[in-house]
CSV table of C-alpha atoms in Angstrom, one decimal:
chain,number,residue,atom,x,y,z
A,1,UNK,CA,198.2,-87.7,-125.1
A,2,UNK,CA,196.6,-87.3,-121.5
A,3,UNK,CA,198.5,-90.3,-120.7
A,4,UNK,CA,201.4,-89.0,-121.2
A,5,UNK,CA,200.8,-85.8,-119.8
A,6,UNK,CA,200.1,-86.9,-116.9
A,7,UNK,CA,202.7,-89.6,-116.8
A,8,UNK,CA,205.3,-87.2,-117.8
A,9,UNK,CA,203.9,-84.8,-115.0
A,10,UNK,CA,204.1,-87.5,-111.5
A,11,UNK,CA,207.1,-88.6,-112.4
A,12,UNK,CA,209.1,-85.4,-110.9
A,13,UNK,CA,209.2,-85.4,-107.5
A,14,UNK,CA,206.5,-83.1,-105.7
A,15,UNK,CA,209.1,-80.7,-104.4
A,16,UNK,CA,210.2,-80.1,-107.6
A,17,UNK,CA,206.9,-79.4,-109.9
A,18,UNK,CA,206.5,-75.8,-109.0
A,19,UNK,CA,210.0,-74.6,-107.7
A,20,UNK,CA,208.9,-70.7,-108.3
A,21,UNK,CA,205.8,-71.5,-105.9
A,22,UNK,CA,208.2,-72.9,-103.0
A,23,UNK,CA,210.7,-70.1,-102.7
A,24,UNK,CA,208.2,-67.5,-103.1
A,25,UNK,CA,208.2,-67.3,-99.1
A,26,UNK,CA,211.9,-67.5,-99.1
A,27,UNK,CA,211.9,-64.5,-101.6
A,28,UNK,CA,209.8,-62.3,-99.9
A,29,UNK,CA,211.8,-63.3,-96.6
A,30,UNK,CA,215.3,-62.2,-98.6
A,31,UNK,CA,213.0,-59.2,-99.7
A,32,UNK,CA,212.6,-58.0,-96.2
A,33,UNK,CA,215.9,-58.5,-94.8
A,34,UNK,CA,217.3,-56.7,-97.4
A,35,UNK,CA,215.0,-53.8,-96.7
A,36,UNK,CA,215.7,-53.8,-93.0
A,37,UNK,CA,219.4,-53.5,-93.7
A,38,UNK,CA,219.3,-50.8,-96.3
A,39,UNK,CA,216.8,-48.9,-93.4
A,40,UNK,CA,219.2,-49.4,-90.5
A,41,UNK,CA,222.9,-50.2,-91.9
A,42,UNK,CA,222.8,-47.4,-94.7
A,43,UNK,CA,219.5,-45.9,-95.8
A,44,UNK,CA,221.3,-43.4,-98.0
A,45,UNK,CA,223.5,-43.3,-100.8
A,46,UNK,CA,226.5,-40.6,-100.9
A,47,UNK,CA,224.9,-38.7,-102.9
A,48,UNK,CA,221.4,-38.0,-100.8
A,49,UNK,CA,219.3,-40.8,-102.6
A,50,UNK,CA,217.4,-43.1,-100.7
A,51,UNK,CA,218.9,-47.0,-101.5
A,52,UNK,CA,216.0,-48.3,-100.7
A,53,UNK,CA,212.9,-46.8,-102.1
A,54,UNK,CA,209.7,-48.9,-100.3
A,55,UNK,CA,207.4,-47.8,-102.7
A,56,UNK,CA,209.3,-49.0,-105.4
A,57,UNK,CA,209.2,-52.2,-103.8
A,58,UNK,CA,205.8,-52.4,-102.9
A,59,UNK,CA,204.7,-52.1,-106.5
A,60,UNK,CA,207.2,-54.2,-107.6
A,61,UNK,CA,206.0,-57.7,-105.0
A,62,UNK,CA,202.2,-56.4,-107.2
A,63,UNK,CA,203.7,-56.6,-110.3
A,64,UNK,CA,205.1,-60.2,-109.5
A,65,UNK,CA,202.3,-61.5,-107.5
A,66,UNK,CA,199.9,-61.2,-110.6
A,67,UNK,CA,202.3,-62.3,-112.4
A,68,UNK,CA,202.0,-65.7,-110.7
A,69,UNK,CA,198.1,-66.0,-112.1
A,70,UNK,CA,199.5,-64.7,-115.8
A,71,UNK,CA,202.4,-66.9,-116.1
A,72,UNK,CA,200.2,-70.0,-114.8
A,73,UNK,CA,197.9,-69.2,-117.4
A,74,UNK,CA,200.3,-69.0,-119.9
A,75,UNK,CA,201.9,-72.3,-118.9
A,76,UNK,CA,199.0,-74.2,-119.6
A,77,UNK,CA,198.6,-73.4,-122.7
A,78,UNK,CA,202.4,-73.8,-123.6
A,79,UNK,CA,202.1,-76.8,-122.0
A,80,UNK,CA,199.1,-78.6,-123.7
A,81,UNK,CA,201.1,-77.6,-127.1
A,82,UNK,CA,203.9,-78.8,-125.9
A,83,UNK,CA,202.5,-82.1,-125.0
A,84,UNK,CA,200.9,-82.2,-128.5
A,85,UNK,CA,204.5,-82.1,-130.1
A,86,UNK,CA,206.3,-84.2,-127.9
A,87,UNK,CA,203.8,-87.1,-128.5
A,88,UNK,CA,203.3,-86.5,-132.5
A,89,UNK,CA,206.2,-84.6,-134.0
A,90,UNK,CA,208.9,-85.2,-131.6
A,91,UNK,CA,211.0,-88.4,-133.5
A,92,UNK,CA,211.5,-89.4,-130.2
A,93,UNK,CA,211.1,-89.0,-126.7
A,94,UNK,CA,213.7,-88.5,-123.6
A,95,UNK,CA,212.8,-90.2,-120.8
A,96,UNK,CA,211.9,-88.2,-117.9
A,97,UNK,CA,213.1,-90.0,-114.6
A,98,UNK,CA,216.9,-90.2,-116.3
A,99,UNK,CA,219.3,-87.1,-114.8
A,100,UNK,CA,220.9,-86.3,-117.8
A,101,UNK,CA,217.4,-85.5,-119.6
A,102,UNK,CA,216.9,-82.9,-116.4
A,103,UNK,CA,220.5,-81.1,-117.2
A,104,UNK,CA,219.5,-81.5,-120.9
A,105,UNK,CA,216.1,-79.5,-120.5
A,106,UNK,CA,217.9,-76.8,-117.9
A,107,UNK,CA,220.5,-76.0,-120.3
A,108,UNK,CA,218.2,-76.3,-123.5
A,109,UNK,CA,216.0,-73.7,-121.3
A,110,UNK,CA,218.6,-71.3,-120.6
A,111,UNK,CA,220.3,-71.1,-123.9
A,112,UNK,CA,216.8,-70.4,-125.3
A,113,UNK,CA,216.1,-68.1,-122.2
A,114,UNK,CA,219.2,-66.2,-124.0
A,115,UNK,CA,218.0,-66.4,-127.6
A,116,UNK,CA,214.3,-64.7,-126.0
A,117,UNK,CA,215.9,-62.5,-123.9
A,118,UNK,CA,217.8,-60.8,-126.5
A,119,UNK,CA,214.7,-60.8,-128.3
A,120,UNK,CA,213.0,-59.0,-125.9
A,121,UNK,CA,215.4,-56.2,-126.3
A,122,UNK,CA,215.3,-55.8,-130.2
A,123,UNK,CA,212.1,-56.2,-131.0
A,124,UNK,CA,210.0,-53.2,-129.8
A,125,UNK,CA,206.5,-55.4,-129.3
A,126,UNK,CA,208.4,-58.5,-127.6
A,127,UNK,CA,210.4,-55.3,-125.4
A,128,UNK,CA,206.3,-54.2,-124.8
A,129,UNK,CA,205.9,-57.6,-122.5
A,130,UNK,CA,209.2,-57.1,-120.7
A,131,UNK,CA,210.2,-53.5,-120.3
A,132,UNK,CA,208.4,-53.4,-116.8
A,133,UNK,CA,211.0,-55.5,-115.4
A,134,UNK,CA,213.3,-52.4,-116.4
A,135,UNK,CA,211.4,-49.5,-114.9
A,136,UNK,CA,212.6,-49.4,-111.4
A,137,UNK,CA,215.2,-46.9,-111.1
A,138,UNK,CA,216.6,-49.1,-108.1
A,139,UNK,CA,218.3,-52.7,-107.9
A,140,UNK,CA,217.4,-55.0,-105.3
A,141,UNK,CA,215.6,-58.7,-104.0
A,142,UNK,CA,212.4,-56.5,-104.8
A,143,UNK,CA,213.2,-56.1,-108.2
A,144,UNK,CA,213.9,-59.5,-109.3
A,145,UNK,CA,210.3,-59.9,-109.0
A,146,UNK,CA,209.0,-56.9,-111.0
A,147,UNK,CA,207.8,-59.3,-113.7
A,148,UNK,CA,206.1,-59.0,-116.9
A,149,UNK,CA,202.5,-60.7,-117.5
A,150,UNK,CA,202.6,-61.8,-121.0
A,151,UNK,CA,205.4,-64.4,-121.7
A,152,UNK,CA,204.2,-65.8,-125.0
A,153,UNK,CA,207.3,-64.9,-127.0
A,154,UNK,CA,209.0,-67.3,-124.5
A,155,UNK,CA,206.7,-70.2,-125.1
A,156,UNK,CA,207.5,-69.7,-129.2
A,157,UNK,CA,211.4,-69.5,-128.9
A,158,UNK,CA,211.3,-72.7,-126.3
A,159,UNK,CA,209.0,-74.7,-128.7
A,160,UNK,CA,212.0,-76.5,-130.6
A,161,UNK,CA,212.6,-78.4,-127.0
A,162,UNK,CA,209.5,-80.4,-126.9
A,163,UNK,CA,210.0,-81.0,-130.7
A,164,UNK,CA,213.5,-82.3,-129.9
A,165,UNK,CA,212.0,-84.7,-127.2
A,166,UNK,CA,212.4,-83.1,-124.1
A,167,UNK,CA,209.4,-83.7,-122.1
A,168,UNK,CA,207.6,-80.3,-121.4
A,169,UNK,CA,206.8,-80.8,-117.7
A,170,UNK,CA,211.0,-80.3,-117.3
A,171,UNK,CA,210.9,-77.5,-120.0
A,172,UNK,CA,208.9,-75.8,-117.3
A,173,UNK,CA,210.7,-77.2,-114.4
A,174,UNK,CA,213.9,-75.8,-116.4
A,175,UNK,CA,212.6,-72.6,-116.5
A,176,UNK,CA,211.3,-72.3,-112.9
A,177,UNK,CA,215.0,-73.2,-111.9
A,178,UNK,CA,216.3,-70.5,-114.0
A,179,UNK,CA,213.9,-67.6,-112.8
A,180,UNK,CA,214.6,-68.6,-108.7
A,181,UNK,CA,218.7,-68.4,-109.3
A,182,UNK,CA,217.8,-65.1,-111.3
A,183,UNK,CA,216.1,-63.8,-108.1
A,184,UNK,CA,219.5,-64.2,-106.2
A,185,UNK,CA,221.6,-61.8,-109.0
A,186,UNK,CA,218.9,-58.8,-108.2
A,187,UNK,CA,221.3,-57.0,-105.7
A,188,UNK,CA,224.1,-54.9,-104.6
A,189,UNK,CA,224.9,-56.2,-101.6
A,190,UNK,CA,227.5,-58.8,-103.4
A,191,UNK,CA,230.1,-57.0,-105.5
A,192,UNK,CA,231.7,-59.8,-107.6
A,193,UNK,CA,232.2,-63.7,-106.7
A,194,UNK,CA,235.2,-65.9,-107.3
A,195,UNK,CA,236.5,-65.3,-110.7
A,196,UNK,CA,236.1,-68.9,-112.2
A,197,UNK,CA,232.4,-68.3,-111.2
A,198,UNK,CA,231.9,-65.1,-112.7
A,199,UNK,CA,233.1,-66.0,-115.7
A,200,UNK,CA,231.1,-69.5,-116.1
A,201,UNK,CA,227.5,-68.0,-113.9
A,202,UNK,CA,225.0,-65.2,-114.0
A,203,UNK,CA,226.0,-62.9,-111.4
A,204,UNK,CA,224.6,-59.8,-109.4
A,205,UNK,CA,228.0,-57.5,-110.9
A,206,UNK,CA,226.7,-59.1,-114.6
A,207,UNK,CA,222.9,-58.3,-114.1
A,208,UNK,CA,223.6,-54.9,-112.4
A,209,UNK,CA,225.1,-54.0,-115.6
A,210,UNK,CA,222.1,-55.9,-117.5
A,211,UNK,CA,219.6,-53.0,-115.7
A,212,UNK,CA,222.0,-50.2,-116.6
A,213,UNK,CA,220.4,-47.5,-119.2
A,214,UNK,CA,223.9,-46.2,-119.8
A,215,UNK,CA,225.3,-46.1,-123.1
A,216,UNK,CA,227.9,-49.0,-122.4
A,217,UNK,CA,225.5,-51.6,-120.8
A,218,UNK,CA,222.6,-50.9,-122.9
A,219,UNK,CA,222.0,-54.8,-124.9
A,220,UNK,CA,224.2,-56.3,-122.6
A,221,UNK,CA,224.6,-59.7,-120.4
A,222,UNK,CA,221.5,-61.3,-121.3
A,223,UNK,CA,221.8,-64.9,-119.9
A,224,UNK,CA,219.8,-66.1,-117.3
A,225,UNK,CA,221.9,-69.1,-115.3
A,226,UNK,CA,225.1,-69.0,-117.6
A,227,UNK,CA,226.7,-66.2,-118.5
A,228,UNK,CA,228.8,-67.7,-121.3
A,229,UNK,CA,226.2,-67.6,-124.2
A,230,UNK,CA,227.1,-63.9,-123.7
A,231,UNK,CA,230.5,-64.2,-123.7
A,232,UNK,CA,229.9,-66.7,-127.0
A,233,UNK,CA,227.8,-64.4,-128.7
A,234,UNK,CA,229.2,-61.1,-128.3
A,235,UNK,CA,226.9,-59.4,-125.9
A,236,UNK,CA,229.2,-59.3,-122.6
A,237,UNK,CA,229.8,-56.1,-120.9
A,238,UNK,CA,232.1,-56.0,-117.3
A,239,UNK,CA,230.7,-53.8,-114.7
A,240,UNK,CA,233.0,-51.1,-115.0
A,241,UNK,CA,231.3,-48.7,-112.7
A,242,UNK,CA,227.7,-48.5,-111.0
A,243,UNK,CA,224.3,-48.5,-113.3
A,244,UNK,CA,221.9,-45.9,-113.9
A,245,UNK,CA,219.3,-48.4,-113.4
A,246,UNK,CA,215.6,-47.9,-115.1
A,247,UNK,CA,214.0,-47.2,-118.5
A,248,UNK,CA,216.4,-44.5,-120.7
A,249,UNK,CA,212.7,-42.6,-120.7
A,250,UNK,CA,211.5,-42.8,-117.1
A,251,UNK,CA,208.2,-44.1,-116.7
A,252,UNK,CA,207.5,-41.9,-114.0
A,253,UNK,CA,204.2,-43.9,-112.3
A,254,UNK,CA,203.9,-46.6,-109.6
A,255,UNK,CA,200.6,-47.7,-110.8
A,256,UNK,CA,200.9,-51.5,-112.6
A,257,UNK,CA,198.8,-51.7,-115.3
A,258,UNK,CA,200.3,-48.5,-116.5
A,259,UNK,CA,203.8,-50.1,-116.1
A,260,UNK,CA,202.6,-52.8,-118.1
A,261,UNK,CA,201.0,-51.6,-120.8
A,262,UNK,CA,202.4,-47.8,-121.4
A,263,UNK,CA,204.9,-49.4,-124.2
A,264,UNK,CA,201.7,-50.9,-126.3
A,265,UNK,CA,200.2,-47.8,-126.2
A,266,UNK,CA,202.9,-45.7,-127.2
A,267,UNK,CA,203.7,-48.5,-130.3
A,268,UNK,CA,199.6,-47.9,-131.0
A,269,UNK,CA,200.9,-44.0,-131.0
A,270,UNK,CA,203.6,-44.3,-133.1
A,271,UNK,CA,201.7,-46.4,-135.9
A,272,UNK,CA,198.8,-44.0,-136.1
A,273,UNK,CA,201.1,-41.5,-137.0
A,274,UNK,CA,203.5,-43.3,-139.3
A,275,UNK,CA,202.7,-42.5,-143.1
A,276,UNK,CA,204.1,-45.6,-144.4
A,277,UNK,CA,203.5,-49.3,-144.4
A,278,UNK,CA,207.3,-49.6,-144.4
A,279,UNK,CA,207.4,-46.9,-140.8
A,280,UNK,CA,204.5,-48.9,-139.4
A,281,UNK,CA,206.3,-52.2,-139.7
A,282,UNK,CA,209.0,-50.6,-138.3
A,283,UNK,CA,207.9,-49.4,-134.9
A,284,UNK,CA,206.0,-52.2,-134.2
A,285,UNK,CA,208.8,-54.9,-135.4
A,286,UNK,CA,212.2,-52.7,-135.0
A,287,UNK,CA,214.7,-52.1,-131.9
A,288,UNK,CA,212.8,-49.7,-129.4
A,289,UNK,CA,213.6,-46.4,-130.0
A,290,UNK,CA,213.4,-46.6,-133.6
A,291,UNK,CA,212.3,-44.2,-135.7
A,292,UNK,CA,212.0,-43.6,-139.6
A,293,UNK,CA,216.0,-42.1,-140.8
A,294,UNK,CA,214.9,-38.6,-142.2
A,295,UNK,CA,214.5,-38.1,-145.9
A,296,UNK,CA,216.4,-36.0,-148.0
A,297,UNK,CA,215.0,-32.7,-149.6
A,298,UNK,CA,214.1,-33.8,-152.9
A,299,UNK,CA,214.3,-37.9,-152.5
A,300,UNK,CA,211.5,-40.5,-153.0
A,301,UNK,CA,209.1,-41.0,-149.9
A,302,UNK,CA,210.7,-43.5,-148.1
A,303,UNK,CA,211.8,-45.0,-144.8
A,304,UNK,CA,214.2,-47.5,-143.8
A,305,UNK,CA,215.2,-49.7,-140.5
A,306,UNK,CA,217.4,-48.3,-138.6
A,307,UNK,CA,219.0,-50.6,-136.4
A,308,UNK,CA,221.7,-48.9,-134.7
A,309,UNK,CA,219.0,-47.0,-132.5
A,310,UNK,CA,219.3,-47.0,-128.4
A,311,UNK,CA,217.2,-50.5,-127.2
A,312,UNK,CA,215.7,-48.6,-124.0
């Protein structure tokens, strides 16, 4: 299994093993241009507000450079699992150096980068991991790298890609691709793009509307390269006017590891004081915002899902 491993692993070319890794100067170079245009071109919005808050910023570039050291971690133990299923359950095996195995593991990625993403929004615990990327109340190049630390759920929901045959060095190479063209649709200094490639691509007008807490973009545009798993799937929403970006409940702190892990600790809150198996279940496991639908004077003691509740 080491063999292949490691086989699997020199056969992609050195510039392309850690893709995230390479651009990282080029992101923090798009980062700062950005910055110094919002500061001299138009530091304020017509309405007062600063457009470019450098706090904001400053904790999100912490936020993403620890997540560097999480997701590493992370992708070591996906990847030794991985390798274990492509060698001894996989009924066969791609080969790595041929190009249609790379667009078949990029696009196997991002469909699955849907399927988790969506995820991620409905399922309070999974939305614990990721709702940090949410919390800034502006949307630039920073914020494209406000990332969460725990990416587990990811590594479950990609699994049926090593067990299909795709090598798992390109499941990871697929997915560094995929998070480096998602840093490019973090801003509002495109509007939209030509119209064949808006309606085919991830674009900044799709993701603004992605980080909107208003009613009509909440649970909305969830792909990562391609937006038409959305448009496939039912959860496409047009920018029709400019986002409320942020959490619908406001954080309100700066500090990381409290952007990180305020969601657990409210879920902890929540199931304390539930008084049912059925209510526990359900904060933990339902859409956020979730709570118990209130029983009727005189019925049984009991709770049920309630799915239509706000996912932010």
């Amino acid at each position: 299994m080491t063999d292949v491993l490691q086989s699997t692993w020199h056969s992609i070319p050195d510039a392309l093993r850690e893709p995230v890794v390479l651009a990282m100067p080029f992101f923090l170079l798009f980062v700062v241009v950005e910055a110094l245009a919002a500061y001299f071109l138009e530091d304020e919005r017509p309405d007062g507000s600063p457009r470019y808050d450098r706090r904001d910023a400053f904790t999100s570039v912490s936020l993403g450079s620890v997540s560097v050291v999480t997701m590493a971690l992370w992708k070591l133990l996906g990847l030794a699992v991985y390798t274990v299923l492509f060698v001894h359950v996989a009924p066969w095996q791609l080969p790595v150096d041929a190009w249609w195995t790379v667009v078949l593991a990029v696009l196997g990625v991002d469909f699955f980068f849907y399927w988790a993403h969506r995820v991620a929004h409905r399922v309070r615990l999974v939305w614990a991991t990721h709702q940090a990327h949410h919390s800034s109340e502006q949307f630039n190049f920073s914020t494209a790298l406000r990332q969460k630390w725990n990416n587990s759920h990811e590594l479950v929901i990609w699994a049926p890609l090593p067990l299909l045959g795709v090598p798992p060095a390109l499941v990871f190479l697929g997915f560094s691709l995929s998070l480096v063209y998602q840093f490019f649709v973090h801003t509002e200094r495109i509007r939209t793009l030509w119209r064949p490639v808006e309606l085919v691509l991830n674009t900044p007008s799709h993701h603004r509307v992605h980080h909107g807490s208003d009613p009509e973009y909440l649970d909305r545009n969830y792909g990562g390269i391609l937006i038409v798993w959305d448009r496939l799937f039912g959860t496409f929403q047009p920018e029709l006017h400019r986002p409320t970006y942020g959490l619908t409940s406001p954080v309100g702190t700066y500090h990381v590891l409290r952007l990180q892990t305020h969601e657990y600790a409210a879920i902890a809150r929540d199931v304390r004081g539930a008084p049912t198996l059925r209510a526990k279940l359900g904060y933990v496991f339902g859409p956020p915002g979730w709570r118990p639908e209130p029983r009727p004077v005189g019925a049984p003691a009991a709770t049920a899902l309630d799915d239509a509740s706000p996912a932010r």
